[in-house]
């Protein structure tokens, strides 16, 4: 069994380390991969968005499976191209990936099928968008570019001036490119956020253990938005009752809605939820595993991931009983100095063993490269230091103890990952 994983971050490293545990001992490949992944899989220099290059590589390697982890190749249709060429693929079709690729699509889907989400309007004309903002006259308000924008296409405007400015920069200056040709303007919601990833084959849906991301750069949820500075699982705000409500009101209706639109979703569907005073609402959908949610969710998975991939592709997910470990998992992201703004790369990392790992934790490499037997930084987010424990507290203690033993010039990380979750637990 040969598997090619597309991507090269911490999420892909976590996927590869989980696949490496499979009793079927698959031969693992990754494109493009990174320094840490190279210790567990053969890495190939093909960009994740290079559809033809990836097909060529899959053929050359004669792989059985391709696991397409990032959003952009899925939205471009890499899943379809590979399936058309006879490969088994984990990841949705282009028609289904639009649930992440277009916020206008996903908002209209939720409205049509009565799935709870923030109230909104969509606009193609900046003047009409500005007129709507003035008419609503409620702040904060949320302005979102329609398409993929590296997670940066959301502006929370605190005043009319900021909202109008957001329209200018998204629709006229096109700072997010063509993503900003359409915008969604929506109601500002409040409440704890929960990420729920779910396996689905279009017939049934199996939510994974819940998690909580920490998006801001600095302690106390201050500073700029990032790709995610740390995660914990499970999320203590997500009670059994809320999980049941989400299944009824959000997960199943979304799966049926995609079937109803002839866009059956097979793969991992990510629900970004907010637990508002009026019940759980969808903030966003992603068509893939989250990063860094995957780093805390997959270590808790007991069932062979390969079995789940097969069940998803064969539409037999309902026959599989997916098992999870007890306890908790925590991931602390070690970032380059300056991230999420300008940062330097090429700094030597110390504290890692020859496999790129350290005592007491799993180290998922996000932005590293190998230089002989040294690991160098090669990205904004560098490492996800991840530990499991019988409780959230013990998982966090272990992750932080391991993080302290790793260093590189300029390293910074949040010291308060999981703090709010611990307080919620009482
Ligand atoms: P997204 O890229 O859609 O995940 O949005 C980034 C972040 O913006 C989310 O994780 C939320 O914290 C925040 N956000 C997005 N939409 C809303 C909303 N309607 N109300 C409040 N916060 C929001
Ligand atoms: N952690 C958020 C995402 O993967 O989009």
Short mmCIF file of C-alpha atoms and ligand atoms in Angstrom, two decimals:
data_model
loop_
_atom_site.label_atom_id
_atom_site.label_comp_id
_atom_site.label_asym_id
_atom_site.label_seq_id
_atom_site.Cartn_x
_atom_site.Cartn_y
_atom_site.Cartn_z
CA UNK A 1 0.00 0.00 0.00
CA UNK A 2 1.47 3.36 -1.07
CA UNK A 3 0.02 6.68 0.05
CA UNK A 4 0.91 10.16 -1.17
CA UNK A 5 -0.02 13.02 1.17
CA UNK A 6 -0.33 16.43 -0.52
CA UNK A 7 0.86 19.40 1.55
CA UNK A 8 3.79 20.35 3.74
CA UNK A 9 2.77 21.68 7.15
CA UNK A 10 2.08 20.52 10.68
CA UNK A 11 -1.28 19.10 9.67
CA UNK A 12 0.32 16.91 7.01
CA UNK A 13 3.00 15.79 9.48
CA UNK A 14 0.26 14.72 11.92
CA UNK A 15 -1.57 12.85 9.13
CA UNK A 16 1.63 11.08 8.13
CA UNK A 17 2.52 10.09 11.70
CA UNK A 18 -1.00 8.69 12.13
CA UNK A 19 -0.76 6.73 8.87
CA UNK A 20 2.64 5.43 9.99
CA UNK A 21 0.84 3.77 12.94
CA UNK A 22 -1.41 1.76 10.62
CA UNK A 23 -0.98 -2.01 11.11
CA UNK A 24 -0.93 -2.21 7.31
CA UNK A 25 2.42 -0.35 7.25
CA UNK A 26 1.81 1.78 4.18
CA UNK A 27 4.75 3.21 2.24
CA UNK A 28 4.45 6.97 2.79
CA UNK A 29 5.18 9.81 0.39
CA UNK A 30 4.59 13.55 0.72
CA UNK A 31 4.68 16.50 -1.68
CA UNK A 32 6.18 18.90 -0.97
CA UNK A 33 6.62 17.88 2.70
CA UNK A 34 9.17 19.54 5.02
CA UNK A 35 12.24 18.78 7.14
CA UNK A 36 10.34 16.93 9.85
CA UNK A 37 8.08 15.03 7.48
CA UNK A 38 11.16 13.83 5.58
CA UNK A 39 12.00 11.64 8.61
CA UNK A 40 8.73 9.71 8.16
CA UNK A 41 7.94 9.88 4.45
CA UNK A 42 9.76 10.32 1.15
CA UNK A 43 9.34 13.98 0.20
CA UNK A 44 8.98 15.10 -3.42
CA UNK A 45 9.42 18.70 -4.62
CA UNK A 46 5.97 19.19 -6.21
CA UNK A 47 3.89 22.18 -5.10
CA UNK A 48 0.56 21.35 -3.44
CA UNK A 49 -1.30 23.45 -6.04
CA UNK A 50 0.41 21.84 -9.06
CA UNK A 51 -2.39 19.57 -10.31
CA UNK A 52 -0.59 18.16 -13.32
CA UNK A 53 2.66 17.77 -11.39
CA UNK A 54 0.86 15.86 -8.64
CA UNK A 55 -0.86 13.54 -11.12
CA UNK A 56 2.50 12.85 -12.76
CA UNK A 57 4.08 12.10 -9.38
CA UNK A 58 1.20 9.82 -8.33
CA UNK A 59 1.64 7.89 -11.59
CA UNK A 60 5.43 7.68 -11.27
CA UNK A 61 5.19 6.41 -7.71
CA UNK A 62 2.22 4.19 -8.62
CA UNK A 63 0.50 5.10 -5.36
CA UNK A 64 -2.79 3.56 -4.30
CA UNK A 65 -4.04 6.56 -2.39
CA UNK A 66 -3.65 10.32 -2.49
CA UNK A 67 -4.62 12.25 0.64
CA UNK A 68 -5.18 15.86 -0.42
CA UNK A 69 -4.86 17.85 2.81
CA UNK A 70 -4.85 21.62 1.91
CA UNK A 71 -7.79 23.70 0.69
CA UNK A 72 -6.39 25.25 -2.48
CA UNK A 73 -5.72 22.05 -4.48
CA UNK A 74 -9.16 20.71 -3.47
CA UNK A 75 -10.87 23.92 -4.57
CA UNK A 76 -8.90 23.73 -7.86
CA UNK A 77 -10.15 20.17 -8.46
CA UNK A 78 -7.13 17.99 -7.64
CA UNK A 79 -9.44 15.33 -6.19
CA UNK A 80 -11.38 15.03 -9.47
CA UNK A 81 -8.27 14.89 -11.64
CA UNK A 82 -6.76 12.09 -9.54
CA UNK A 83 -10.01 10.11 -9.35
CA UNK A 84 -10.49 10.40 -13.12
CA UNK A 85 -7.06 8.82 -13.43
CA UNK A 86 -7.96 5.85 -11.25
CA UNK A 87 -6.46 6.90 -7.91
CA UNK A 88 -8.27 6.58 -4.61
CA UNK A 89 -8.49 10.00 -3.03
CA UNK A 90 -9.20 11.28 0.44
CA UNK A 91 -10.70 14.72 -0.11
CA UNK A 92 -13.83 16.18 -1.72
CA UNK A 93 -14.50 16.90 -5.38
CA UNK A 94 -14.19 20.45 -6.70
CA UNK A 95 -18.00 20.69 -6.73
CA UNK A 96 -18.08 19.93 -2.98
CA UNK A 97 -14.95 21.91 -2.01
CA UNK A 98 -16.83 25.07 -2.95
CA UNK A 99 -18.29 24.90 0.56
CA UNK A 100 -14.96 26.44 1.62
CA UNK A 101 -13.98 28.02 -1.70
CA UNK A 102 -16.90 30.45 -1.77
CA UNK A 103 -18.40 32.07 1.30
CA UNK A 104 -21.26 33.38 -0.85
CA UNK A 105 -22.04 29.75 -1.77
CA UNK A 106 -21.85 28.50 1.82
CA UNK A 107 -23.94 31.34 3.24
CA UNK A 108 -26.62 30.84 0.57
CA UNK A 109 -26.57 27.08 1.24
CA UNK A 110 -27.17 27.66 4.95
CA UNK A 111 -30.00 30.10 4.23
CA UNK A 112 -31.67 27.75 1.74
CA UNK A 113 -31.52 24.74 4.09
CA UNK A 114 -32.17 26.56 7.38
CA UNK A 115 -28.76 25.88 8.93
CA UNK A 116 -28.04 28.33 11.78
CA UNK A 117 -25.49 31.01 10.87
CA UNK A 118 -24.98 34.76 11.24
CA UNK A 119 -27.49 36.94 9.33
CA UNK A 120 -25.88 38.32 6.18
CA UNK A 121 -26.14 39.90 2.73
CA UNK A 122 -23.81 39.42 -0.24
CA UNK A 123 -22.61 42.12 -2.63
CA UNK A 124 -20.81 42.43 -5.95
CA UNK A 125 -21.04 46.22 -6.00
CA UNK A 126 -18.99 48.26 -3.48
CA UNK A 127 -21.49 51.15 -3.45
CA UNK A 128 -24.37 48.81 -2.59
CA UNK A 129 -22.25 47.19 0.15
CA UNK A 130 -21.48 50.59 1.67
CA UNK A 131 -25.13 51.65 1.48
CA UNK A 132 -26.09 48.44 3.34
CA UNK A 133 -23.47 49.07 6.04
CA UNK A 134 -24.83 52.60 6.58
CA UNK A 135 -28.41 51.39 6.66
CA UNK A 136 -27.64 48.64 9.21
CA UNK A 137 -25.52 51.02 11.31
CA UNK A 138 -24.62 48.25 13.83
CA UNK A 139 -21.04 47.63 14.98
CA UNK A 140 -19.00 45.55 15.15
CA UNK A 141 -19.94 44.16 11.76
CA UNK A 142 -18.12 41.46 9.83
CA UNK A 143 -16.87 41.83 6.24
CA UNK A 144 -15.66 38.70 4.43
CA UNK A 145 -14.02 38.24 1.04
CA UNK A 146 -15.84 35.51 -0.88
CA UNK A 147 -12.91 33.26 -1.82
CA UNK A 148 -9.85 31.70 -0.22
CA UNK A 149 -7.59 34.34 1.33
CA UNK A 150 -5.12 32.35 3.44
CA UNK A 151 -7.48 32.71 6.40
CA UNK A 152 -7.08 36.49 6.30
CA UNK A 153 -10.18 37.52 4.34
CA UNK A 154 -12.28 38.34 7.41
CA UNK A 155 -12.40 41.87 8.81
CA UNK A 156 -14.25 42.65 12.04
CA UNK A 157 -15.09 46.34 11.67
CA UNK A 158 -15.68 48.28 14.88
CA UNK A 159 -17.14 51.38 13.22
CA UNK A 160 -18.68 52.66 9.98
CA UNK A 161 -15.27 54.01 8.91
CA UNK A 162 -13.61 50.61 9.41
CA UNK A 163 -16.40 48.80 7.58
CA UNK A 164 -16.25 51.17 4.61
CA UNK A 165 -12.46 50.86 4.59
CA UNK A 166 -12.83 47.05 4.56
CA UNK A 167 -15.03 47.28 1.45
CA UNK A 168 -12.44 49.49 -0.25
CA UNK A 169 -9.50 47.22 0.48
CA UNK A 170 -11.30 43.97 -0.35
CA UNK A 171 -13.39 45.05 -3.37
CA UNK A 172 -11.39 47.88 -4.92
CA UNK A 173 -7.75 47.49 -3.87
CA UNK A 174 -8.29 43.70 -4.16
CA UNK A 175 -5.76 42.91 -1.43
CA UNK A 176 -7.05 39.31 -1.48
CA UNK A 177 -7.11 39.22 -5.27
CA UNK A 178 -10.20 37.91 -7.07
CA UNK A 179 -11.37 36.48 -3.72
CA UNK A 180 -12.68 39.97 -3.07
CA UNK A 181 -14.87 40.37 -6.17
CA UNK A 182 -17.83 39.43 -3.96
CA UNK A 183 -18.22 40.11 -0.26
CA UNK A 184 -20.39 38.84 2.55
CA UNK A 185 -21.40 41.32 5.23
CA UNK A 186 -22.66 39.59 8.33
CA UNK A 187 -23.85 40.00 11.84
CA UNK A 188 -21.20 39.89 14.59
CA UNK A 189 -21.73 36.88 16.85
CA UNK A 190 -20.34 36.22 20.30
CA UNK A 191 -19.57 33.09 22.30
CA UNK A 192 -16.92 30.40 22.61
CA UNK A 193 -15.62 28.99 19.33
CA UNK A 194 -15.43 25.26 18.67
CA UNK A 195 -13.87 23.42 15.75
CA UNK A 196 -15.51 20.14 14.83
CA UNK A 197 -13.98 18.04 12.07
CA UNK A 198 -16.17 15.27 10.70
CA UNK A 199 -15.62 12.33 8.41
CA UNK A 200 -18.40 12.00 5.87
CA UNK A 201 -19.14 9.88 2.82
CA UNK A 202 -22.36 11.68 1.96
CA UNK A 203 -24.49 8.95 3.57
CA UNK A 204 -23.42 9.36 7.17
CA UNK A 205 -21.33 11.79 9.13
CA UNK A 206 -18.96 10.96 11.99
CA UNK A 207 -17.79 13.96 14.01
CA UNK A 208 -14.31 13.66 15.51
CA UNK A 209 -13.32 14.85 18.96
CA UNK A 210 -13.94 18.62 19.25
CA UNK A 211 -11.13 21.15 19.53
CA UNK A 212 -10.34 24.79 20.18
CA UNK A 213 -7.94 26.91 18.14
CA UNK A 214 -6.13 30.02 19.42
CA UNK A 215 -5.95 32.33 16.41
CA UNK A 216 -4.39 35.50 17.85
CA UNK A 217 -0.62 35.93 18.01
CA UNK A 218 -0.35 37.01 21.65
CA UNK A 219 -1.44 35.87 25.11
CA UNK A 220 -4.92 36.94 26.18
CA UNK A 221 -6.16 36.72 22.56
CA UNK A 222 -4.39 39.95 21.68
CA UNK A 223 -2.37 40.80 18.57
CA UNK A 224 -2.90 39.87 14.95
CA UNK A 225 -4.77 36.89 13.61
CA UNK A 226 -2.51 34.00 12.68
CA UNK A 227 -2.95 30.60 11.10
CA UNK A 228 -3.36 29.30 14.69
CA UNK A 229 -0.96 29.45 17.67
CA UNK A 230 -2.15 26.37 19.50
CA UNK A 231 -5.01 23.96 19.99
CA UNK A 232 -6.56 21.72 22.62
CA UNK A 233 -8.92 18.77 22.34
CA UNK A 234 -11.56 18.03 23.44
CA UNK A 235 -13.15 21.48 23.77
CA UNK A 236 -14.81 21.68 27.22
CA UNK A 237 -17.50 24.11 26.00
CA UNK A 238 -18.75 21.47 23.59
CA UNK A 239 -20.94 19.36 25.87
CA UNK A 240 -22.75 16.17 24.92
CA UNK A 241 -26.03 18.13 24.66
CA UNK A 242 -24.48 20.71 22.34
CA UNK A 243 -22.95 17.92 20.27
CA UNK A 244 -26.40 16.34 19.83
CA UNK A 245 -27.92 19.68 18.90
CA UNK A 246 -25.15 20.30 16.34
CA UNK A 247 -25.71 16.86 14.82
CA UNK A 248 -29.45 17.58 14.42
CA UNK A 249 -29.32 21.22 13.38
CA UNK A 250 -25.99 21.55 11.58
CA UNK A 251 -24.02 18.40 10.66
CA UNK A 252 -26.74 16.20 9.14
CA UNK A 253 -28.54 19.15 7.48
CA UNK A 254 -25.24 20.25 5.88
CA UNK A 255 -24.53 16.76 4.53
CA UNK A 256 -28.08 16.51 3.13
CA UNK A 257 -27.88 20.04 1.73
CA UNK A 258 -24.73 19.16 -0.23
CA UNK A 259 -26.45 16.03 -1.57
CA UNK A 260 -29.48 18.17 -2.47
CA UNK A 261 -27.24 20.46 -4.50
CA UNK A 262 -25.65 17.50 -6.29
CA UNK A 263 -22.39 18.24 -4.54
CA UNK A 264 -22.00 15.19 -2.28
CA UNK A 265 -19.14 15.81 0.12
CA UNK A 266 -16.71 12.93 0.79
CA UNK A 267 -13.74 13.54 3.06
CA UNK A 268 -13.27 15.70 6.14
CA UNK A 269 -15.76 18.50 6.59
CA UNK A 270 -14.70 21.14 9.10
CA UNK A 271 -17.34 23.06 11.05
CA UNK A 272 -16.13 26.31 12.60
CA UNK A 273 -18.87 26.94 15.18
CA UNK A 274 -19.72 29.66 17.63
CA UNK A 275 -21.78 28.73 20.69
CA UNK A 276 -23.92 31.87 20.82
CA UNK A 277 -26.56 32.67 23.45
CA UNK A 278 -29.06 31.66 20.73
CA UNK A 279 -27.49 28.27 20.12
CA UNK A 280 -24.60 26.97 17.99
CA UNK A 281 -24.08 28.74 14.66
CA UNK A 282 -21.75 28.10 11.75
CA UNK A 283 -18.98 30.69 11.37
CA UNK A 284 -17.32 28.88 8.48
CA UNK A 285 -16.97 25.56 6.71
CA UNK A 286 -13.66 24.15 5.55
CA UNK A 287 -13.40 21.32 3.06
CA UNK A 288 -10.44 19.65 4.84
CA UNK A 289 -8.71 18.96 8.13
CA UNK A 290 -7.88 22.12 10.13
CA UNK A 291 -4.38 23.23 10.96
CA UNK A 292 -3.47 23.09 13.89
CA UNK A 293 -6.67 21.22 14.92
CA UNK A 294 -5.48 18.02 13.24
CA UNK A 295 -2.39 18.00 15.44
CA UNK A 296 -4.57 17.48 18.57
CA UNK A 297 -7.43 15.47 17.04
CA UNK A 298 -5.59 12.70 15.17
CA UNK A 299 -3.39 11.66 18.12
CA UNK A 300 -6.66 10.84 19.96
CA UNK A 301 -7.89 8.57 17.15
CA UNK A 302 -7.71 4.83 17.92
CA UNK A 303 -9.22 3.47 14.69
CA UNK A 304 -6.87 2.95 11.73
CA UNK A 305 -7.08 6.14 9.62
CA UNK A 306 -6.62 4.02 6.51
CA UNK A 307 -9.81 2.08 7.33
CA UNK A 308 -11.67 5.38 7.63
CA UNK A 309 -10.27 6.64 4.31
CA UNK A 310 -11.49 3.48 2.62
CA UNK A 311 -14.93 3.67 4.23
CA UNK A 312 -15.26 7.30 3.14
CA UNK A 313 -14.41 6.51 -0.47
CA UNK A 314 -16.59 3.33 -0.54
CA UNK A 315 -19.53 5.00 1.18
CA UNK A 316 -19.44 2.49 4.03
CA UNK A 317 -18.64 4.88 6.88
CA UNK A 318 -21.85 3.88 8.63
CA UNK A 319 -20.48 0.34 9.11
CA UNK A 320 -17.37 1.55 10.91
CA UNK A 321 -17.32 2.30 14.62
CA UNK A 322 -14.68 5.00 15.04
CA UNK A 323 -12.96 4.90 18.43
CA UNK A 324 -11.30 7.73 20.35
CA UNK A 325 -8.87 7.74 23.26
CA UNK A 326 -9.79 9.09 26.68
CA UNK A 327 -7.98 12.13 28.05
CA UNK A 328 -6.87 15.27 26.25
CA UNK A 329 -4.30 16.61 23.84
CA UNK A 330 -2.61 20.02 23.57
CA UNK A 331 -0.47 21.62 20.85
CA UNK A 332 1.71 24.71 21.31
CA UNK A 333 2.99 26.39 18.15
CA UNK A 334 6.58 27.66 18.18
CA UNK A 335 6.75 30.56 15.73
CA UNK A 336 9.52 32.59 14.11
CA UNK A 337 10.36 36.03 15.56
CA UNK A 338 8.09 38.62 13.93
CA UNK A 339 5.39 36.15 12.79
CA UNK A 340 2.59 36.78 11.71
CA UNK A 341 4.31 39.77 10.16
CA UNK A 342 7.74 39.78 8.54
CA UNK A 343 10.06 37.09 9.91
CA UNK A 344 13.43 35.55 9.11
CA UNK A 345 14.03 31.92 8.15
CA UNK A 346 17.08 29.66 8.17
CA UNK A 347 17.64 29.68 11.97
CA UNK A 348 19.08 26.49 13.42
CA UNK A 349 16.69 24.66 15.75
CA UNK A 350 18.19 23.05 18.85
CA UNK A 351 16.58 20.51 21.19
CA UNK A 352 15.35 18.08 18.53
CA UNK A 353 16.64 14.55 18.18
CA UNK A 354 17.70 13.00 14.90
CA UNK A 355 14.04 12.25 14.01
CA UNK A 356 13.09 15.87 14.66
CA UNK A 357 11.28 14.86 17.83
CA UNK A 358 11.81 15.49 21.55
CA UNK A 359 11.19 13.71 24.87
CA UNK A 360 7.61 13.72 26.16
CA UNK A 361 5.85 15.13 23.09
CA UNK A 362 5.19 14.66 19.39
CA UNK A 363 6.73 17.49 17.39
CA UNK A 364 4.79 18.22 14.20
CA UNK A 365 6.92 20.27 11.85
CA UNK A 366 5.11 23.14 10.15
CA UNK A 367 7.97 25.19 8.66
CA UNK A 368 11.32 23.44 8.80
CA UNK A 369 13.90 22.19 6.35
CA UNK A 370 16.82 19.83 6.63
CA UNK A 371 20.39 21.00 6.18
CA UNK A 372 22.44 17.82 6.47
CA UNK A 373 21.35 16.56 9.86
CA UNK A 374 20.37 19.99 11.20
CA UNK A 375 16.81 21.34 11.21
CA UNK A 376 16.44 24.96 10.09
CA UNK A 377 13.38 27.19 10.37
CA UNK A 378 11.60 27.70 7.04
CA UNK A 379 8.29 29.37 7.83
CA UNK A 380 6.29 31.56 10.20
CA UNK A 381 4.85 28.71 12.19
CA UNK A 382 7.77 26.35 12.76
CA UNK A 383 6.80 23.50 15.12
CA UNK A 384 3.66 22.21 16.84
CA UNK A 385 4.75 20.67 20.13
CA UNK A 386 1.96 18.28 21.06
CA UNK A 387 1.33 16.14 24.11
CA UNK A 388 -1.46 13.92 25.36
CA UNK A 389 -2.47 13.42 28.98
CA UNK A 390 -5.16 11.96 31.18
CA UNK A 391 -6.48 15.51 31.64
CA UNK A 392 -6.19 18.78 29.74
CA UNK A 393 -3.96 20.11 32.51
CA UNK A 394 -1.49 17.24 32.26
CA UNK A 395 -1.46 17.46 28.45
CA UNK A 396 -0.72 21.19 28.63
CA UNK A 397 2.00 20.71 31.26
CA UNK A 398 3.69 18.09 29.10
CA UNK A 399 3.44 20.19 25.91
CA UNK A 400 4.90 23.26 27.64
CA UNK A 401 7.65 21.24 29.35
CA UNK A 402 8.70 19.88 25.95
CA UNK A 403 8.39 23.29 24.23
CA UNK A 404 10.86 24.76 26.75
CA UNK A 405 13.55 22.31 25.67
CA UNK A 406 13.43 23.45 22.01
CA UNK A 407 14.83 26.76 20.85
CA UNK A 408 15.91 28.86 17.89
CA UNK A 409 16.76 32.53 17.44
CA UNK A 410 13.62 34.67 17.77
CA UNK A 411 11.33 31.82 18.85
CA UNK A 412 8.03 32.87 20.41
CA UNK A 413 4.94 31.04 21.55
CA UNK A 414 1.81 31.73 23.52
CA UNK A 415 2.01 30.84 27.20
CA UNK A 416 -1.76 30.64 27.68
CA UNK A 417 -2.91 27.90 25.30
CA UNK A 418 -5.81 26.08 26.96
CA UNK A 419 -6.11 28.58 29.81
CA UNK A 420 -9.65 29.61 28.94
CA UNK A 421 -10.63 25.97 28.42
CA UNK A 422 -9.25 25.04 31.86
CA UNK A 423 -11.26 27.86 33.44
CA UNK A 424 -14.39 26.66 31.61
CA UNK A 425 -13.94 23.23 33.13
CA UNK A 426 -14.12 24.82 36.60
P1 LIG B 1 -12.85 32.66 9.44
O1 LIG B 1 -11.64 32.93 8.59
O2 LIG B 1 -14.15 32.68 8.71
O3 LIG B 1 -12.64 31.48 10.37
O4 LIG B 1 -12.92 33.87 10.47
C1 LIG B 1 -11.83 34.16 11.28
C2 LIG B 1 -12.31 34.49 12.65
O5 LIG B 1 -13.11 35.67 12.62
C3 LIG B 1 -13.21 33.43 13.28
O6 LIG B 1 -12.52 32.40 13.88
C4 LIG B 1 -13.97 34.26 14.28
O7 LIG B 1 -13.20 34.45 15.45
C5 LIG B 1 -14.11 35.61 13.60
N1 LIG B 1 -15.44 35.71 12.97
C6 LIG B 1 -15.79 35.34 11.72
N2 LIG B 1 -17.09 35.58 11.50
C7 LIG B 1 -17.58 36.13 12.65
C8 LIG B 1 -18.87 36.60 13.06
N3 LIG B 1 -19.92 36.58 12.25
N4 LIG B 1 -18.98 37.09 14.31
C9 LIG B 1 -17.91 37.13 15.15
N5 LIG B 1 -16.69 36.71 14.81
C10 LIG B 1 -16.51 36.22 13.58
N1 LIG B 2 -7.33 26.37 12.13
C1 LIG B 2 -8.22 26.91 11.17
C2 LIG B 2 -8.11 26.34 9.82
O1 LIG B 2 -7.49 25.33 9.58
O2 LIG B 2 -8.67 26.96 8.92
#
